[in-house]
């Protein structure tokens, strides 16, 4: 039988209250009028970081991330993304073999992002800032005008 882990405070709120508040804000955002410019009601990556850390602590029984395990998990999840892409391509080409859906691929991509966030959090890396800066460095190095907006610290 699993052990009970009491909800931990996130930004001063109990985890369950925090997650309900985020869900309510997201529902209001999703139900905005068609054509209305909508900004997400919260910082998605920051919210992922907070809830991901709380879930990991409940799952692993520790707040300290096992980076080696997470690195191995990242390799596994990346392999699952590649497997899904292979199966989708096989179907597109009309070849025989097992099938997956685009939803299956989306699940695997989600897993990769969740594990990447856990590893980034263990090293204090702001994932949003890191991605934007790397995107811009690559654009500059290859003479592209495409830039992510500056991310405030």
CSV table of C-alpha atoms in Angstrom, one decimal:
chain,number,residue,atom,x,y,z
A,1,UNK,CA,0.0,0.0,0.0
A,2,UNK,CA,1.3,3.5,-0.9
A,3,UNK,CA,2.3,5.9,1.8
A,4,UNK,CA,0.4,9.2,2.4
A,5,UNK,CA,2.4,12.3,1.7
A,6,UNK,CA,0.9,15.5,3.0
A,7,UNK,CA,0.6,18.3,0.5
A,8,UNK,CA,3.6,20.7,0.6
A,9,UNK,CA,3.3,24.5,0.4
A,10,UNK,CA,3.9,26.0,-3.0
A,11,UNK,CA,4.4,29.8,-2.9
A,12,UNK,CA,2.8,29.7,0.5
A,13,UNK,CA,-0.3,27.7,-0.5
A,14,UNK,CA,-1.1,24.1,0.0
A,15,UNK,CA,-0.3,22.1,-3.2
A,16,UNK,CA,-4.0,21.1,-3.7
A,17,UNK,CA,-5.2,24.7,-3.4
A,18,UNK,CA,-2.5,26.0,-5.7
A,19,UNK,CA,-3.3,23.4,-8.4
A,20,UNK,CA,-7.1,24.1,-8.2
A,21,UNK,CA,-6.4,27.9,-8.6
A,22,UNK,CA,-4.1,27.2,-11.6
A,23,UNK,CA,-6.8,24.9,-13.1
A,24,UNK,CA,-9.5,27.6,-12.6
A,25,UNK,CA,-7.4,30.3,-14.2
A,26,UNK,CA,-6.6,28.0,-17.1
A,27,UNK,CA,-10.2,27.2,-17.7
A,28,UNK,CA,-11.1,30.9,-17.7
A,29,UNK,CA,-8.3,31.5,-20.2
A,30,UNK,CA,-9.4,28.6,-22.4
A,31,UNK,CA,-13.1,29.8,-22.4
A,32,UNK,CA,-12.2,33.4,-23.5
A,33,UNK,CA,-14.2,34.7,-26.6
A,34,UNK,CA,-13.0,33.5,-30.0
A,35,UNK,CA,-10.6,36.0,-31.5
A,36,UNK,CA,-9.8,37.6,-28.2
A,37,UNK,CA,-6.1,38.0,-27.5
A,38,UNK,CA,-5.4,35.6,-24.6
A,39,UNK,CA,-2.3,35.6,-22.5
A,40,UNK,CA,-1.9,32.5,-20.3
A,41,UNK,CA,-3.0,33.3,-16.8
A,42,UNK,CA,0.2,32.0,-15.3
A,43,UNK,CA,3.8,31.3,-16.2
A,44,UNK,CA,3.6,27.8,-17.7
A,45,UNK,CA,7.2,26.7,-17.1
A,46,UNK,CA,7.3,28.2,-13.6
A,47,UNK,CA,4.1,26.4,-12.7
A,48,UNK,CA,5.5,23.1,-14.2
A,49,UNK,CA,8.7,23.6,-12.1
A,50,UNK,CA,6.8,24.0,-8.9
A,51,UNK,CA,4.3,21.2,-9.4
A,52,UNK,CA,6.9,18.9,-10.9
A,53,UNK,CA,9.2,19.4,-7.9
A,54,UNK,CA,6.3,18.7,-5.5
A,55,UNK,CA,5.3,15.5,-7.4
A,56,UNK,CA,8.9,14.3,-7.6
A,57,UNK,CA,9.3,14.8,-3.8
A,58,UNK,CA,6.1,12.8,-3.2
A,59,UNK,CA,7.1,10.1,-5.6
A,60,UNK,CA,10.8,9.7,-4.6
A,61,UNK,CA,10.3,10.5,-1.0
A,62,UNK,CA,13.0,13.3,-1.2
A,63,UNK,CA,13.2,16.9,-2.4
A,64,UNK,CA,16.7,16.1,-3.8
A,65,UNK,CA,16.6,15.2,-7.4
A,66,UNK,CA,18.6,12.1,-8.4
A,67,UNK,CA,20.2,13.7,-11.5
A,68,UNK,CA,21.8,10.5,-12.7
A,69,UNK,CA,18.4,8.6,-12.6
A,70,UNK,CA,16.8,11.6,-14.3
A,71,UNK,CA,19.4,11.6,-17.0
A,72,UNK,CA,18.8,7.9,-17.7
A,73,UNK,CA,15.1,8.6,-17.7
A,74,UNK,CA,15.6,11.4,-20.2
A,75,UNK,CA,17.4,9.0,-22.6
A,76,UNK,CA,14.5,6.5,-22.2
A,77,UNK,CA,11.9,9.1,-22.9
A,78,UNK,CA,13.8,10.5,-25.9
A,79,UNK,CA,14.0,7.0,-27.3
A,80,UNK,CA,10.2,6.7,-26.9
A,81,UNK,CA,9.8,10.0,-28.9
A,82,UNK,CA,12.0,8.5,-31.6
A,83,UNK,CA,10.0,5.2,-31.6
A,84,UNK,CA,6.7,7.1,-32.0
A,85,UNK,CA,8.1,9.2,-34.9
A,86,UNK,CA,9.4,6.0,-36.6
A,87,UNK,CA,5.9,4.4,-36.3
A,88,UNK,CA,4.1,7.5,-37.6
A,89,UNK,CA,6.5,7.7,-40.5
A,90,UNK,CA,6.1,4.0,-41.2
A,91,UNK,CA,2.3,4.5,-41.4
A,92,UNK,CA,2.7,7.6,-43.6
A,93,UNK,CA,4.8,5.6,-46.0
A,94,UNK,CA,2.3,2.7,-46.0
A,95,UNK,CA,4.7,0.2,-44.5
A,96,UNK,CA,3.6,-2.6,-42.3
A,97,UNK,CA,4.2,-2.6,-38.5
A,98,UNK,CA,2.8,-1.4,-35.2
A,99,UNK,CA,1.1,2.0,-35.1
A,100,UNK,CA,0.9,5.0,-32.7
A,101,UNK,CA,-1.1,8.2,-32.8
A,102,UNK,CA,0.0,11.8,-32.8
A,103,UNK,CA,-1.5,11.9,-29.3
A,104,UNK,CA,1.0,9.1,-28.3
A,105,UNK,CA,3.8,11.2,-29.7
A,106,UNK,CA,2.5,14.3,-27.7
A,107,UNK,CA,2.5,12.2,-24.5
A,108,UNK,CA,6.2,11.2,-25.1
A,109,UNK,CA,7.2,14.8,-25.9
A,110,UNK,CA,5.5,15.8,-22.7
A,111,UNK,CA,7.5,13.3,-20.8
A,112,UNK,CA,10.8,14.6,-22.2
A,113,UNK,CA,9.9,18.2,-21.2
A,114,UNK,CA,8.9,17.1,-17.7
A,115,UNK,CA,12.2,15.3,-17.2
A,116,UNK,CA,14.2,18.1,-18.7
A,117,UNK,CA,12.6,20.5,-16.3
A,118,UNK,CA,13.5,18.3,-13.4
A,119,UNK,CA,17.2,18.2,-14.5
A,120,UNK,CA,17.2,21.9,-15.1
A,121,UNK,CA,15.7,22.6,-11.7
A,122,UNK,CA,18.3,20.5,-10.0
A,123,UNK,CA,21.0,22.8,-11.4
A,124,UNK,CA,19.0,26.0,-11.0
A,125,UNK,CA,18.6,26.5,-14.7
A,126,UNK,CA,15.7,28.7,-15.9
A,127,UNK,CA,14.4,26.6,-18.7
A,128,UNK,CA,12.6,29.4,-20.5
A,129,UNK,CA,15.6,31.7,-20.4
A,130,UNK,CA,18.0,28.9,-21.5
A,131,UNK,CA,15.8,27.9,-24.5
A,132,UNK,CA,15.3,31.5,-25.6
A,133,UNK,CA,19.1,32.3,-25.3
A,134,UNK,CA,20.1,29.2,-27.2
A,135,UNK,CA,17.5,29.8,-29.9
A,136,UNK,CA,18.9,33.4,-30.4
A,137,UNK,CA,22.5,32.3,-30.3
A,138,UNK,CA,21.8,29.8,-33.1
A,139,UNK,CA,19.9,32.4,-35.1
A,140,UNK,CA,22.8,34.9,-34.8
A,141,UNK,CA,25.4,32.3,-35.6
A,142,UNK,CA,23.6,31.4,-38.8
A,143,UNK,CA,22.5,34.9,-39.9
A,144,UNK,CA,18.8,34.4,-39.3
A,145,UNK,CA,16.6,37.4,-38.2
A,146,UNK,CA,14.4,35.1,-36.1
A,147,UNK,CA,14.7,35.9,-32.4
A,148,UNK,CA,12.9,35.0,-29.2
A,149,UNK,CA,11.9,38.0,-27.2
A,150,UNK,CA,14.2,39.0,-24.3
A,151,UNK,CA,13.4,37.1,-21.1
A,152,UNK,CA,13.4,39.1,-18.0
A,153,UNK,CA,15.5,37.7,-15.1
